PDB file of N, CA and C in Angstrom:
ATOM      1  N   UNK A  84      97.323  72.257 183.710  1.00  0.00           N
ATOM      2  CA  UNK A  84      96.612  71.741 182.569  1.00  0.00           C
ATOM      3  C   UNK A  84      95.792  72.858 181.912  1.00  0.00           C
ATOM      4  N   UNK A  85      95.071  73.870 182.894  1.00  0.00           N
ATOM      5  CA  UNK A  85      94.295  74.829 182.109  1.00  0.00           C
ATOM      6  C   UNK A  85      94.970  75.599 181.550  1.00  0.00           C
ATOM      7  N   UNK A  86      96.243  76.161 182.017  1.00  0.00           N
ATOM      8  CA  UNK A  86      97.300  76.942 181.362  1.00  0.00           C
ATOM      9  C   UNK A  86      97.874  76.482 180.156  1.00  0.00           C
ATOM     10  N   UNK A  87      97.872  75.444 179.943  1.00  0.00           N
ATOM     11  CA  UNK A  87      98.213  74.548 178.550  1.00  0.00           C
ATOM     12  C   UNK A  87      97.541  74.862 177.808  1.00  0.00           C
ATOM     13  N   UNK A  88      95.807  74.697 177.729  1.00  0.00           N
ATOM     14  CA  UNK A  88      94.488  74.978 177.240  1.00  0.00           C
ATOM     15  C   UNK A  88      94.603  76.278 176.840  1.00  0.00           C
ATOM     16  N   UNK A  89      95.470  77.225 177.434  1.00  0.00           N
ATOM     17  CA  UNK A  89      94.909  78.517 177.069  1.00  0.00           C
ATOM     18  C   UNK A  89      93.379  79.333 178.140  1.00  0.00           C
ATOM     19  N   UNK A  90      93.261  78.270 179.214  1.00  0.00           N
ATOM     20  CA  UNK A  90      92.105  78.507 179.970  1.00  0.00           C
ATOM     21  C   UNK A  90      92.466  79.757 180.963  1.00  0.00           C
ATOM     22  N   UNK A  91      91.745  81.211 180.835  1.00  0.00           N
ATOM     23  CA  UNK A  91      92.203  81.749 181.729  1.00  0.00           C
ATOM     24  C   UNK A  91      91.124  82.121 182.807  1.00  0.00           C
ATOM     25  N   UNK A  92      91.257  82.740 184.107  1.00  0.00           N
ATOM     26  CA  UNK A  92      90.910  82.234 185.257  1.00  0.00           C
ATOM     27  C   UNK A  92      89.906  81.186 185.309  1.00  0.00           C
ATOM     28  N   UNK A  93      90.807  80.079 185.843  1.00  0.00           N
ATOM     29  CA  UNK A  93      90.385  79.005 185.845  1.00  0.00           C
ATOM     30  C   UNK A  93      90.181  78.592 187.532  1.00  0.00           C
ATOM     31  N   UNK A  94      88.754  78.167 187.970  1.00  0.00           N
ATOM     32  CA  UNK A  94      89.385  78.388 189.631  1.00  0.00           C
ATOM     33  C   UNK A  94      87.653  77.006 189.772  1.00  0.00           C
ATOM     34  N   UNK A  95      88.309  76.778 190.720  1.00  0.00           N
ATOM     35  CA  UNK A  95      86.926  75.792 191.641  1.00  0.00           C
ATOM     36  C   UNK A  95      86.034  76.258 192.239  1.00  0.00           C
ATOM     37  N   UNK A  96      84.771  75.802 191.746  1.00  0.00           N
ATOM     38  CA  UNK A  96      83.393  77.077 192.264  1.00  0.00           C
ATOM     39  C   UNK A  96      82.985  75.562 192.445  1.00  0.00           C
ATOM     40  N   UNK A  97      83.125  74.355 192.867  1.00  0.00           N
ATOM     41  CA  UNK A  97      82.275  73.598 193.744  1.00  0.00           C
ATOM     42  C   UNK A  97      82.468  72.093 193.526  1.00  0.00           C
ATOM     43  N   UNK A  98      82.343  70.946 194.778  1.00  0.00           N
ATOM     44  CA  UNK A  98      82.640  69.848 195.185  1.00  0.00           C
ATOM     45  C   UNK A  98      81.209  69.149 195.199  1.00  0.00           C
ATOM     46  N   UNK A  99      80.921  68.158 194.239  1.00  0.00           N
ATOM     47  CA  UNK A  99      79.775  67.514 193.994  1.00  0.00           C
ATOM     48  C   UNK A  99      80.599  65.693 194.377  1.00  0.00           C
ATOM     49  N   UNK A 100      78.944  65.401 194.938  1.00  0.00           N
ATOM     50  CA  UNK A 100      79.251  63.867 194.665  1.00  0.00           C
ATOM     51  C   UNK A 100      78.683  63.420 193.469  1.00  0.00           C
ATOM     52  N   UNK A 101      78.836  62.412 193.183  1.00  0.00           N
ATOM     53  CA  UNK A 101      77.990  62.092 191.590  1.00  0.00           C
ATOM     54  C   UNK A 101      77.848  60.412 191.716  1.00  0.00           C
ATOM     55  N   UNK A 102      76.288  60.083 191.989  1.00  0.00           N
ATOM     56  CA  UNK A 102      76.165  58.596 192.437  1.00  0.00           C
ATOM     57  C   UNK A 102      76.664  57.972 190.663  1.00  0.00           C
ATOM     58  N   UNK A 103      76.722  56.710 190.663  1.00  0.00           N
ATOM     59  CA  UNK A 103      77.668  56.283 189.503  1.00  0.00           C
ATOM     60  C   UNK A 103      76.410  54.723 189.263  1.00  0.00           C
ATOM     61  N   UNK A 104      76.002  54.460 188.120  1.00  0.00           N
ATOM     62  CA  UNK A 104      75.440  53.055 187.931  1.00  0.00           C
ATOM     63  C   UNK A 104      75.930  51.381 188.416  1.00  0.00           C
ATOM     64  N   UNK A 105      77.164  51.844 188.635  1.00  0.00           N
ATOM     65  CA  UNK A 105      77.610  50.601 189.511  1.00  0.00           C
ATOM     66  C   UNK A 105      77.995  50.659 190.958  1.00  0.00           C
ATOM     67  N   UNK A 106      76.969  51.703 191.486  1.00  0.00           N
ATOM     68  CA  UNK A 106      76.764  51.547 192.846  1.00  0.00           C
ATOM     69  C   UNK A 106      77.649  52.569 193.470  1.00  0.00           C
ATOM     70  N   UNK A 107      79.081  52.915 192.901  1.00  0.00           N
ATOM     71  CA  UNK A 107      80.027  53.700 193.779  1.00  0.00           C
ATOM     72  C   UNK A 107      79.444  55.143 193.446  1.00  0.00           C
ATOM     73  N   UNK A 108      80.432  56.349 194.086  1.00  0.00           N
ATOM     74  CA  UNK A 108      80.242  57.534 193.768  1.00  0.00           C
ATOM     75  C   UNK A 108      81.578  58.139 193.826  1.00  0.00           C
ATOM     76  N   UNK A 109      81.144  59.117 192.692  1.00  0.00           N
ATOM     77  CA  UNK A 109      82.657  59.779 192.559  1.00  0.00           C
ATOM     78  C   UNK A 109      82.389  60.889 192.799  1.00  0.00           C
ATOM     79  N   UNK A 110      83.680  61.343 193.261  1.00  0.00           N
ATOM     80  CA  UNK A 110      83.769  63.111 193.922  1.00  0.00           C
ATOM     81  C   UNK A 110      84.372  64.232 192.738  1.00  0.00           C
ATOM     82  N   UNK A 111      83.465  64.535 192.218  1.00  0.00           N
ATOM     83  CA  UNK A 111      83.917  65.667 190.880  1.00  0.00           C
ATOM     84  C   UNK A 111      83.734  67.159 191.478  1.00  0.00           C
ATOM     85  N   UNK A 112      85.007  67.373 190.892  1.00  0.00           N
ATOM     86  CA  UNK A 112      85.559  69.260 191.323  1.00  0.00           C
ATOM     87  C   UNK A 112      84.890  69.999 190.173  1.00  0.00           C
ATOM     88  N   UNK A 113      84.316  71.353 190.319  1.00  0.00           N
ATOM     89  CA  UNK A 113      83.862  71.265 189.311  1.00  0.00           C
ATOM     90  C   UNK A 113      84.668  73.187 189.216  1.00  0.00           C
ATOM     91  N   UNK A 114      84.875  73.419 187.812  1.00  0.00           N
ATOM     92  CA  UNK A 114      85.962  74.409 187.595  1.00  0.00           C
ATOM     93  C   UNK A 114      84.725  75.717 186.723  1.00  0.00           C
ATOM     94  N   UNK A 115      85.382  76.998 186.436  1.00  0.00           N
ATOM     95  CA  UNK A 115      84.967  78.061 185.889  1.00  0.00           C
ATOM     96  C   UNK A 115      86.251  78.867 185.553  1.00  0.00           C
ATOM     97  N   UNK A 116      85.632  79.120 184.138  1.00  0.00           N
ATOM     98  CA  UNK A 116      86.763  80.062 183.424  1.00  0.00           C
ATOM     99  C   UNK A 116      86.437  80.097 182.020  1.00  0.00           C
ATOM    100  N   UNK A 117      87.615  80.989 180.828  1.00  0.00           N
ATOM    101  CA  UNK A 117      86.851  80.884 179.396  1.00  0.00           C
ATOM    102  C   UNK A 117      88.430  80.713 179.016  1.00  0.00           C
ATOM    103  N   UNK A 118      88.177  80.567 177.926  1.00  0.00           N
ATOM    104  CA  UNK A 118      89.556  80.838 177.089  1.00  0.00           C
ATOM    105  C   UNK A 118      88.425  81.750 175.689  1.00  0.00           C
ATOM    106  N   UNK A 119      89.551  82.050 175.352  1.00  0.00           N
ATOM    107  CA  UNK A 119      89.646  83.457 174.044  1.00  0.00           C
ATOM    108  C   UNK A 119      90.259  83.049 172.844  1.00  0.00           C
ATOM    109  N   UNK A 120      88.910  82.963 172.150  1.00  0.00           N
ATOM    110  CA  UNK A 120      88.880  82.426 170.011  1.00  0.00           C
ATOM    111  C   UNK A 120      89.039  83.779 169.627  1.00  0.00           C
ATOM    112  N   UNK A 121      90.298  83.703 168.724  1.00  0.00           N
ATOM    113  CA  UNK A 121      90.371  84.828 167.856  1.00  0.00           C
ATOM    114  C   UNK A 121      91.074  86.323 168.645  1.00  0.00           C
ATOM    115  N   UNK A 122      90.441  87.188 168.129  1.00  0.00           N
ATOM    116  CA  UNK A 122      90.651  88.376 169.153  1.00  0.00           C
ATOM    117  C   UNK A 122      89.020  88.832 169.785  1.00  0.00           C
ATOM    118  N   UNK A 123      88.961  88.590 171.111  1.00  0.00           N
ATOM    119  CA  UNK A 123      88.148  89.248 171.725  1.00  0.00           C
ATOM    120  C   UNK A 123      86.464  88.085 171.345  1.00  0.00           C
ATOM    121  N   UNK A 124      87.034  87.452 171.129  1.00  0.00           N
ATOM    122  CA  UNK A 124      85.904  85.988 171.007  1.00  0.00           C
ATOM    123  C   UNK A 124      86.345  85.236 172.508  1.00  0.00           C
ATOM    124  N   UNK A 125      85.382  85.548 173.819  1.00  0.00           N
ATOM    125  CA  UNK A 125      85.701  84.941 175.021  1.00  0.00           C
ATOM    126  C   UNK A 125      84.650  83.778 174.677  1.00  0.00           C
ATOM    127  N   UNK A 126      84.848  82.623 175.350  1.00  0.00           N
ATOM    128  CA  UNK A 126      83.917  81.742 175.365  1.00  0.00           C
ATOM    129  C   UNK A 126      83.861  81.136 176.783  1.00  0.00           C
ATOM    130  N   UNK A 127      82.751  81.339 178.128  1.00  0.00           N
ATOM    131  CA  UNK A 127      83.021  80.891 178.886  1.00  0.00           C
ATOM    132  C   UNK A 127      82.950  79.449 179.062  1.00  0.00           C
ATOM    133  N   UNK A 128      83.536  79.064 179.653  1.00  0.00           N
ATOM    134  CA  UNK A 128      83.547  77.444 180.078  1.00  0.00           C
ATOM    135  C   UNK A 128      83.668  76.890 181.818  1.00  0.00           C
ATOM    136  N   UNK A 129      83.249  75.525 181.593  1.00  0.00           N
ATOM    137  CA  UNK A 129      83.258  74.813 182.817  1.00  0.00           C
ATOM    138  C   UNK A 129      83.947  73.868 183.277  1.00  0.00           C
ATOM    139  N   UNK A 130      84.351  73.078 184.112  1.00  0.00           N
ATOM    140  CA  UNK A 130      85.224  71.990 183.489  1.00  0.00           C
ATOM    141  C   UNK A 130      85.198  71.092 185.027  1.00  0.00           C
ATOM    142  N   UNK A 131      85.051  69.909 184.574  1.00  0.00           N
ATOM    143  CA  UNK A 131      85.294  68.897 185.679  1.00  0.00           C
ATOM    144  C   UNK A 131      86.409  68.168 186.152  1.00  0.00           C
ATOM    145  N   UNK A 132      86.453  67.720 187.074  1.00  0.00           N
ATOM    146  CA  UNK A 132      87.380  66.454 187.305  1.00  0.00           C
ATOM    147  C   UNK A 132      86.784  65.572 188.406  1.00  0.00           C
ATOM    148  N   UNK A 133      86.820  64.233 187.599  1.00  0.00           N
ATOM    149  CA  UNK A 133      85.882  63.486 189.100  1.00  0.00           C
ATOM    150  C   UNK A 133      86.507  62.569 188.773  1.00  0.00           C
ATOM    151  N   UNK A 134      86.973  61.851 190.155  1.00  0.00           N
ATOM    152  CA  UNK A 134      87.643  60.635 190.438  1.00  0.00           C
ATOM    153  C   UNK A 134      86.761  59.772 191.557  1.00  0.00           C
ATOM    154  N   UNK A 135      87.117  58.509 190.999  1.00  0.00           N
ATOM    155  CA  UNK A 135      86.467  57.342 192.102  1.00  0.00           C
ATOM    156  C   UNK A 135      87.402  56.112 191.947  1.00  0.00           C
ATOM    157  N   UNK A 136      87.557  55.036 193.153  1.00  0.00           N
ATOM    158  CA  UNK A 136      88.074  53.695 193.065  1.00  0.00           C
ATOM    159  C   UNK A 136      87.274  52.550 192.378  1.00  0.00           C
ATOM    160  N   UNK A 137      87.956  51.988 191.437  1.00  0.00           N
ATOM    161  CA  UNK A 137      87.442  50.776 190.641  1.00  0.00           C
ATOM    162  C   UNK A 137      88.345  49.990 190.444  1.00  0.00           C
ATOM    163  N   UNK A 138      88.059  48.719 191.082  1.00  0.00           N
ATOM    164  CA  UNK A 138      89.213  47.750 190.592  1.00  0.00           C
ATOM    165  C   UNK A 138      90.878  47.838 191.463  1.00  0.00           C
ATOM    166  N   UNK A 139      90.687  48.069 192.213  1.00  0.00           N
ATOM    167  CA  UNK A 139      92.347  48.443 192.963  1.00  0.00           C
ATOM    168  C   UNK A 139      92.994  49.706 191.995  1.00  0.00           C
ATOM    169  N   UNK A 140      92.286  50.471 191.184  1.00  0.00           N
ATOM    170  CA  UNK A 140      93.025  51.985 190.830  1.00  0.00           C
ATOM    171  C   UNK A 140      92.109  52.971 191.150  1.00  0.00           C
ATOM    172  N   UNK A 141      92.478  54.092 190.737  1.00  0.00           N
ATOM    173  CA  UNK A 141      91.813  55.077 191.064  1.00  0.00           C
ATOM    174  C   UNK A 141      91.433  55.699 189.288  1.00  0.00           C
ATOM    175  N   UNK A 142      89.798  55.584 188.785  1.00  0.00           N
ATOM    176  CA  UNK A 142      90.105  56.325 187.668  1.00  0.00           C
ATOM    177  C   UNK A 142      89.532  57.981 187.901  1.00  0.00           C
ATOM    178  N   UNK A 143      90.266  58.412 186.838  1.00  0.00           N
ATOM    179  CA  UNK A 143      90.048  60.147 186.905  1.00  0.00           C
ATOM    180  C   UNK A 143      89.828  60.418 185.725  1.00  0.00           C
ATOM    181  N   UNK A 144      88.507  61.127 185.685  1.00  0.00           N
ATOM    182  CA  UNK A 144      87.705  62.069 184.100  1.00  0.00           C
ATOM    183  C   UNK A 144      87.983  63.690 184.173  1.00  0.00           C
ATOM    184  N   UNK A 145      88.154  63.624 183.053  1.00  0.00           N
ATOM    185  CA  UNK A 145      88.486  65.511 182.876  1.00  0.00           C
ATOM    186  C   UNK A 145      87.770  65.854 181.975  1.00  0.00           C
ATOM    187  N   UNK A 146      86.998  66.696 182.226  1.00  0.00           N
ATOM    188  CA  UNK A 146      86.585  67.328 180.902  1.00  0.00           C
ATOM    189  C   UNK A 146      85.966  68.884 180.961  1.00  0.00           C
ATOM    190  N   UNK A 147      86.242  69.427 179.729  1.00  0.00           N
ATOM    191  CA  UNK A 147      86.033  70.957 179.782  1.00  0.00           C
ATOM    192  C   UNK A 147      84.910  70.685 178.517  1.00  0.00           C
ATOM    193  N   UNK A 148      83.560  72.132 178.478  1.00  0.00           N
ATOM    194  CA  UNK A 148      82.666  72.483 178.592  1.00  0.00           C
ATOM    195  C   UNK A 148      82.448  73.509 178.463  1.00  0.00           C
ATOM    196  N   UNK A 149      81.255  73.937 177.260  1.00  0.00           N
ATOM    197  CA  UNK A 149      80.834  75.322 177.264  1.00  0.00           C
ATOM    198  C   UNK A 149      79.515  75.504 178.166  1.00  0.00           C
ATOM    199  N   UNK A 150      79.751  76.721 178.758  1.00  0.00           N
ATOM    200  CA  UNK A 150      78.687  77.160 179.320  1.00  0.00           C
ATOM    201  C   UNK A 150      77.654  77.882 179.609  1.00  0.00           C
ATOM    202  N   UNK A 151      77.800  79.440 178.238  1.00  0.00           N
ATOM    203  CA  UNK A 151      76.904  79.456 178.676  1.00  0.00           C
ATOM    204  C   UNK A 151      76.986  80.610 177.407  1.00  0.00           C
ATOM    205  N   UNK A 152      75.835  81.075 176.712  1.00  0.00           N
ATOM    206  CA  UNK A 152      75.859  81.766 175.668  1.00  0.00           C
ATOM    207  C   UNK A 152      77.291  83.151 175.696  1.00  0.00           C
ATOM    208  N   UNK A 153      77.676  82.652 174.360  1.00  0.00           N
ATOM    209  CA  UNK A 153      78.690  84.167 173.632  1.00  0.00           C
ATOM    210  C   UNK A 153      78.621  84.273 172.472  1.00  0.00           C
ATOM    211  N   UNK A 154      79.011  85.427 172.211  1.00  0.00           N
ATOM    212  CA  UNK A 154      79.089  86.271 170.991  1.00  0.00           C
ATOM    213  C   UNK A 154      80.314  85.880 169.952  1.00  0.00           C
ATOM    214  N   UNK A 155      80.026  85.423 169.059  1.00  0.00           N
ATOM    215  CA  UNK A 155      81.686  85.293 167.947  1.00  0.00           C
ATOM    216  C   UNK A 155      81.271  86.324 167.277  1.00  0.00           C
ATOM    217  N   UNK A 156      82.864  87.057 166.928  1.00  0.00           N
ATOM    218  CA  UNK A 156      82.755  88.084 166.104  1.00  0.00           C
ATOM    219  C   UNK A 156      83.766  87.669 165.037  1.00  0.00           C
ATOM    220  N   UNK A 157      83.324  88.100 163.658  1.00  0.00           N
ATOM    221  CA  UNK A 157      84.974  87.795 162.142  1.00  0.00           C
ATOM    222  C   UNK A 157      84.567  88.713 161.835  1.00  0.00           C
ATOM    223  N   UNK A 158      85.404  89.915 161.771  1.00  0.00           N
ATOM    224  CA  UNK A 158      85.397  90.937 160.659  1.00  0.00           C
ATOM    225  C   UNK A 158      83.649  91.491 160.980  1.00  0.00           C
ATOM    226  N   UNK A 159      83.360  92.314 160.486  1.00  0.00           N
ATOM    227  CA  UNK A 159      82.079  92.384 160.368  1.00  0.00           C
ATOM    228  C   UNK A 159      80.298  91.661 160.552  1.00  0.00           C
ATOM    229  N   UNK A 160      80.940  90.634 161.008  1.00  0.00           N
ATOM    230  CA  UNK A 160      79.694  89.708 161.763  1.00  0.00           C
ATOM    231  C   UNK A 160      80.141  89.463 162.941  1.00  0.00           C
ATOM    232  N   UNK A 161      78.759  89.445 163.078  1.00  0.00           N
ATOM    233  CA  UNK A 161      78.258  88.228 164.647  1.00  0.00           C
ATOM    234  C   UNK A 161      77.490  87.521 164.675  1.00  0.00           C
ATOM    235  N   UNK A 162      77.914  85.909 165.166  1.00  0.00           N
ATOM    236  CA  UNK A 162      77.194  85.349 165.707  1.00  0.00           C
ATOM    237  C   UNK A 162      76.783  84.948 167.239  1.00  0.00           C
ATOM    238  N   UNK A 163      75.502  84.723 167.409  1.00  0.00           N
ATOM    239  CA  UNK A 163      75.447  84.458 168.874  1.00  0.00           C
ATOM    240  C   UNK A 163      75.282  82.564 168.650  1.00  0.00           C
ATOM    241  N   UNK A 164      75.986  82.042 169.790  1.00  0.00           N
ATOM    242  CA  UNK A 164      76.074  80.819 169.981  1.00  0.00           C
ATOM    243  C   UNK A 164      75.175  80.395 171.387  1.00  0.00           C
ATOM    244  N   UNK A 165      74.289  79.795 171.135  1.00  0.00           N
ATOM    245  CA  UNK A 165      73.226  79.448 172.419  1.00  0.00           C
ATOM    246  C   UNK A 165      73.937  78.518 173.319  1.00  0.00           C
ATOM    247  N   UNK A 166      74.152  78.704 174.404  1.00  0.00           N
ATOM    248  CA  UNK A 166      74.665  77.500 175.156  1.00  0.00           C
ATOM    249  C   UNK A 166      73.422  76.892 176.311  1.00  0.00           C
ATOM    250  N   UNK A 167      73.526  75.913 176.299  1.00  0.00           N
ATOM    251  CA  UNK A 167      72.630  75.857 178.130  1.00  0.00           C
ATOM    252  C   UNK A 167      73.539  74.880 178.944  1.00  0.00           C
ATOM    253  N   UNK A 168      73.914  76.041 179.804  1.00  0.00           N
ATOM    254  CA  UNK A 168      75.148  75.497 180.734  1.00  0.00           C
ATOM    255  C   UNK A 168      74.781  74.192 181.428  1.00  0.00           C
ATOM    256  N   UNK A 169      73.704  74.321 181.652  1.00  0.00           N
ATOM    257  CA  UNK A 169      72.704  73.609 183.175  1.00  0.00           C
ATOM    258  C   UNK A 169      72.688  72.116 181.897  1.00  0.00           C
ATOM    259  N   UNK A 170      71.933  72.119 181.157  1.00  0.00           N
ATOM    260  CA  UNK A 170      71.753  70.871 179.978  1.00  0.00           C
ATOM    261  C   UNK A 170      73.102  70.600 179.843  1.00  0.00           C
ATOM    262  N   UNK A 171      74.450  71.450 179.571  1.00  0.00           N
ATOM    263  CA  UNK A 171      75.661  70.540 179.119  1.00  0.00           C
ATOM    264  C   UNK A 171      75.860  69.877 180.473  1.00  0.00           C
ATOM    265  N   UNK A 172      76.091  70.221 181.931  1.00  0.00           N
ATOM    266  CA  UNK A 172      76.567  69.734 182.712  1.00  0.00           C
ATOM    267  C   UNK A 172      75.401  68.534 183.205  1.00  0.00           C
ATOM    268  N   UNK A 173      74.284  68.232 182.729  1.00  0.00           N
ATOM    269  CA  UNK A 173      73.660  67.187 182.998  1.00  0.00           C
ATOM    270  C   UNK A 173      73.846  66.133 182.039  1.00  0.00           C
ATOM    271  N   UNK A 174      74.466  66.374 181.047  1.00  0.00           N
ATOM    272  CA  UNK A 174      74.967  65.498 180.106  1.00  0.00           C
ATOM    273  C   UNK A 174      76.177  65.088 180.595  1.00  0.00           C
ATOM    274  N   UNK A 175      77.049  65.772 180.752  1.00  0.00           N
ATOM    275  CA  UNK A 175      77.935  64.870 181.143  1.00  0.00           C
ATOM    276  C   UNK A 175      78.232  64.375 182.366  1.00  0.00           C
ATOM    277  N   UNK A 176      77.204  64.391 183.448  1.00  0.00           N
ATOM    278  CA  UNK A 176      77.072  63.827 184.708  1.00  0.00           C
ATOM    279  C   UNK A 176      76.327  62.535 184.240  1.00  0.00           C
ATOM    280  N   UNK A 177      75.636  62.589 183.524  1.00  0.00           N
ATOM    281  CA  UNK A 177      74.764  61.057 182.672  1.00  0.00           C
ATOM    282  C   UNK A 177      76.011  59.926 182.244  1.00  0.00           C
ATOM    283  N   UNK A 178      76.853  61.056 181.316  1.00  0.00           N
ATOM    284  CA  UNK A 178      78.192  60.186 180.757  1.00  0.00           C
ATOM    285  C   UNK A 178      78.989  59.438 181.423  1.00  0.00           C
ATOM    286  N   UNK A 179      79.646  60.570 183.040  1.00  0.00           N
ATOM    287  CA  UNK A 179      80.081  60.059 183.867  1.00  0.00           C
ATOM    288  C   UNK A 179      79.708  58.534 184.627  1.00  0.00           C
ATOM    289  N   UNK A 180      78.438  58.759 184.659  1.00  0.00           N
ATOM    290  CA  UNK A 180      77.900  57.709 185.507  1.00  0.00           C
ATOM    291  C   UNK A 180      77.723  56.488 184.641  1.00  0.00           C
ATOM    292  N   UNK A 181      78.040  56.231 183.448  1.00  0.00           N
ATOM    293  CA  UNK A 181      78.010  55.054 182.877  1.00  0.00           C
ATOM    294  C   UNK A 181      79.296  54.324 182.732  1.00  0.00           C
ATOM    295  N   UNK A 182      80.811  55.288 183.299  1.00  0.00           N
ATOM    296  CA  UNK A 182      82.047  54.804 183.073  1.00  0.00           C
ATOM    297  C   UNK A 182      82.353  53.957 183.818  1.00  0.00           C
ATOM    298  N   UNK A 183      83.143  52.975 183.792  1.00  0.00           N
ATOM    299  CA  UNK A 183      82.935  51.518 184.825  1.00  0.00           C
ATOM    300  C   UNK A 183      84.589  51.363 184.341  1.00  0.00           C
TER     301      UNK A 183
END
């Protein structure tokens, strides 16, 4: 899937539980890597996958994530893009936990 994305080294830097509002908890993998805007525009990223049982299935969330400040360059500019890695991934651990 990250190879699809264009995500390159893409690898698992850590196994979280994540308590959930309806009592269960799901086990989210949590990923590191960037993919590359433009030429030489890296943008690092993060990316989850957490699965839990609901209902006799199993559901599974994916989602990729910026993490953490880079530089875009066009022609003769730059911009810097602020990220806060720590704030995106508490957002979407909030998100997670409301999926039922």
């Amino acid at each position: 899937m990250a190879a699809k994305m264009d995500i390159k080294d893409f690898h698992k830097i850590n196994t979280t539980q994540v308590p959930l509002k309806n009592g269960k908890t799901a086990e989210a993998k949590v990923y590191s890597g960037y993919i590359t805007l433009g030429s030489n525009n890296n943008v690092p990223l993060k990316g989850m996958i957490a699965t839990w049982g609901a209902s006799g299935s199993t559901l599974v969330v994916i989602v990729v994530y910026p993490d953490e400040d880079f530089v875009f360059k066009a022609g003769t500019k730059k911009v810097i893009i602020n990220i806060d890695g720590k704030a995106e991934y508490e957002e979407i651990v909030k998100l997670l936990q409301h999926i039922e």
